[in-house]
PDB file of C-alpha atoms in Angstrom:
ATOM      1  CA  UNK A   1     126.654  96.202  56.322  1.00  0.00           C
ATOM      2  CA  UNK A   2     124.222  98.631  56.566  1.00  0.00           C
ATOM      3  CA  UNK A   3     121.318  96.631  55.798  1.00  0.00           C
ATOM      4  CA  UNK A   4     121.941  93.470  57.624  1.00  0.00           C
ATOM      5  CA  UNK A   5     122.536  96.008  61.013  1.00  0.00           C
ATOM      6  CA  UNK A   6     118.423  97.684  59.934  1.00  0.00           C
ATOM      7  CA  UNK A   7     117.205  94.363  58.855  1.00  0.00           C
ATOM      8  CA  UNK A   8     118.343  92.527  62.986  1.00  0.00           C
ATOM      9  CA  UNK A   9     117.152  95.741  64.342  1.00  0.00           C
ATOM     10  CA  UNK A  10     113.874  95.166  63.596  1.00  0.00           C
ATOM     11  CA  UNK A  11     114.498  91.170  64.008  1.00  0.00           C
ATOM     12  CA  UNK A  12     114.815  91.903  67.549  1.00  0.00           C
ATOM     13  CA  UNK A  13     111.712  94.855  67.102  1.00  0.00           C
ATOM     14  CA  UNK A  14     108.960  92.655  65.971  1.00  0.00           C
ATOM     15  CA  UNK A  15     109.730  90.795  69.997  1.00  0.00           C
ATOM     16  CA  UNK A  16     110.820  93.666  71.806  1.00  0.00           C
ATOM     17  CA  UNK A  17     109.265  96.537  72.184  1.00  0.00           C
ATOM     18  CA  UNK A  18     111.411  98.184  75.252  1.00  0.00           C
ATOM     19  CA  UNK A  19     115.095  96.655  75.533  1.00  0.00           C
ATOM     20  CA  UNK A  20     115.574  98.007  78.311  1.00  0.00           C
ATOM     21  CA  UNK A  21     113.060  96.238  80.105  1.00  0.00           C
ATOM     22  CA  UNK A  22     114.671  93.201  78.395  1.00  0.00           C
ATOM     23  CA  UNK A  23     117.404  93.648  79.445  1.00  0.00           C
ATOM     24  CA  UNK A  24     116.935  93.411  83.230  1.00  0.00           C
ATOM     25  CA  UNK A  25     114.168  91.090  82.924  1.00  0.00           C
ATOM     26  CA  UNK A  26     117.316  88.807  81.503  1.00  0.00           C
ATOM     27  CA  UNK A  27     119.641  90.250  84.273  1.00  0.00           C
ATOM     28  CA  UNK A  28     117.025  89.238  87.330  1.00  0.00           C
ATOM     29  CA  UNK A  29     116.596  85.864  85.881  1.00  0.00           C
ATOM     30  CA  UNK A  30     120.181  85.379  85.606  1.00  0.00           C
ATOM     31  CA  UNK A  31     121.819  86.487  89.114  1.00  0.00           C
ATOM     32  CA  UNK A  32     117.853  84.472  90.477  1.00  0.00           C
ATOM     33  CA  UNK A  33     118.836  81.617  88.934  1.00  0.00           C
ATOM     34  CA  UNK A  34     122.564  82.247  89.974  1.00  0.00           C
ATOM     35  CA  UNK A  35     122.053  82.153  93.696  1.00  0.00           C
ATOM     36  CA  UNK A  36     119.414  79.103  93.240  1.00  0.00           C
ATOM     37  CA  UNK A  37     122.550  77.164  91.768  1.00  0.00           C
ATOM     38  CA  UNK A  38     125.594  78.135  93.735  1.00  0.00           C
ATOM     39  CA  UNK A  39     124.518  80.185  96.581  1.00  0.00           C
ATOM     40  CA  UNK A  40     122.093  77.693  97.930  1.00  0.00           C
ATOM     41  CA  UNK A  41     119.141  80.010  97.350  1.00  0.00           C
ATOM     42  CA  UNK A  42     115.842  77.901  97.745  1.00  0.00           C
ATOM     43  CA  UNK A  43     114.330  77.897  94.466  1.00  0.00           C
ATOM     44  CA  UNK A  44     110.604  79.106  95.777  1.00  0.00           C
ATOM     45  CA  UNK A  45     112.995  81.481  97.669  1.00  0.00           C
ATOM     46  CA  UNK A  46     114.570  82.097  93.815  1.00  0.00           C
ATOM     47  CA  UNK A  47     110.604  82.320  91.827  1.00  0.00           C
ATOM     48  CA  UNK A  48     109.058  84.920  94.550  1.00  0.00           C
ATOM     49  CA  UNK A  49     112.866  87.354  93.948  1.00  0.00           C
ATOM     50  CA  UNK A  50     112.017  86.086  89.476  1.00  0.00           C
ATOM     51  CA  UNK A  51     108.995  87.088  89.442  1.00  0.00           C
ATOM     52  CA  UNK A  52     108.996  90.820  92.587  1.00  0.00           C
ATOM     53  CA  UNK A  53     112.262  91.862  90.583  1.00  0.00           C
ATOM     54  CA  UNK A  54     110.372  90.985  87.223  1.00  0.00           C
ATOM     55  CA  UNK A  55     107.219  93.188  88.288  1.00  0.00           C
ATOM     56  CA  UNK A  56     109.446  96.069  89.716  1.00  0.00           C
ATOM     57  CA  UNK A  57     111.288  95.889  86.337  1.00  0.00           C
ATOM     58  CA  UNK A  58     107.257  96.441  84.779  1.00  0.00           C
ATOM     59  CA  UNK A  59     107.012  99.555  86.644  1.00  0.00           C
ATOM     60  CA  UNK A  60     109.796 101.309  86.027  1.00  0.00           C
ATOM     61  CA  UNK A  61     109.347 100.530  82.830  1.00  0.00           C
ATOM     62  CA  UNK A  62     104.977 101.983  82.128  1.00  0.00           C
ATOM     63  CA  UNK A  63     106.155 104.577  84.943  1.00  0.00           C
ATOM     64  CA  UNK A  64     108.534 106.013  82.653  1.00  0.00           C
ATOM     65  CA  UNK A  65     106.593 104.877  79.545  1.00  0.00           C
ATOM     66  CA  UNK A  66     103.892 107.041  80.900  1.00  0.00           C
ATOM     67  CA  UNK A  67     105.774 109.964  81.448  1.00  0.00           C
ATOM     68  CA  UNK A  68     106.728 109.678  77.699  1.00  0.00           C
ATOM     69  CA  UNK A  69     110.429 109.194  77.867  1.00  0.00           C
ATOM     70  CA  UNK A  70     109.806 105.377  76.504  1.00  0.00           C
ATOM     71  CA  UNK A  71     111.541 105.475  73.298  1.00  0.00           C
ATOM     72  CA  UNK A  72     110.796 102.827  70.245  1.00  0.00           C
TER      73      UNK A  72
END
């Protein structure tokens, strides 16, 4: 079981270096998608929200990495 867990961790690590960055981006995308689909948010506004949200997440991740708080 330990070998399977390690293999999965390595597989994910090949594509995702910063887990919190990826998770937060997915959350932003899911929330905005829900707002567009169920709350009648205009798609263009949704696109802008995704762009701004992902840029904010990327900025925070970059700051955390520069401070040495980036975990692998």
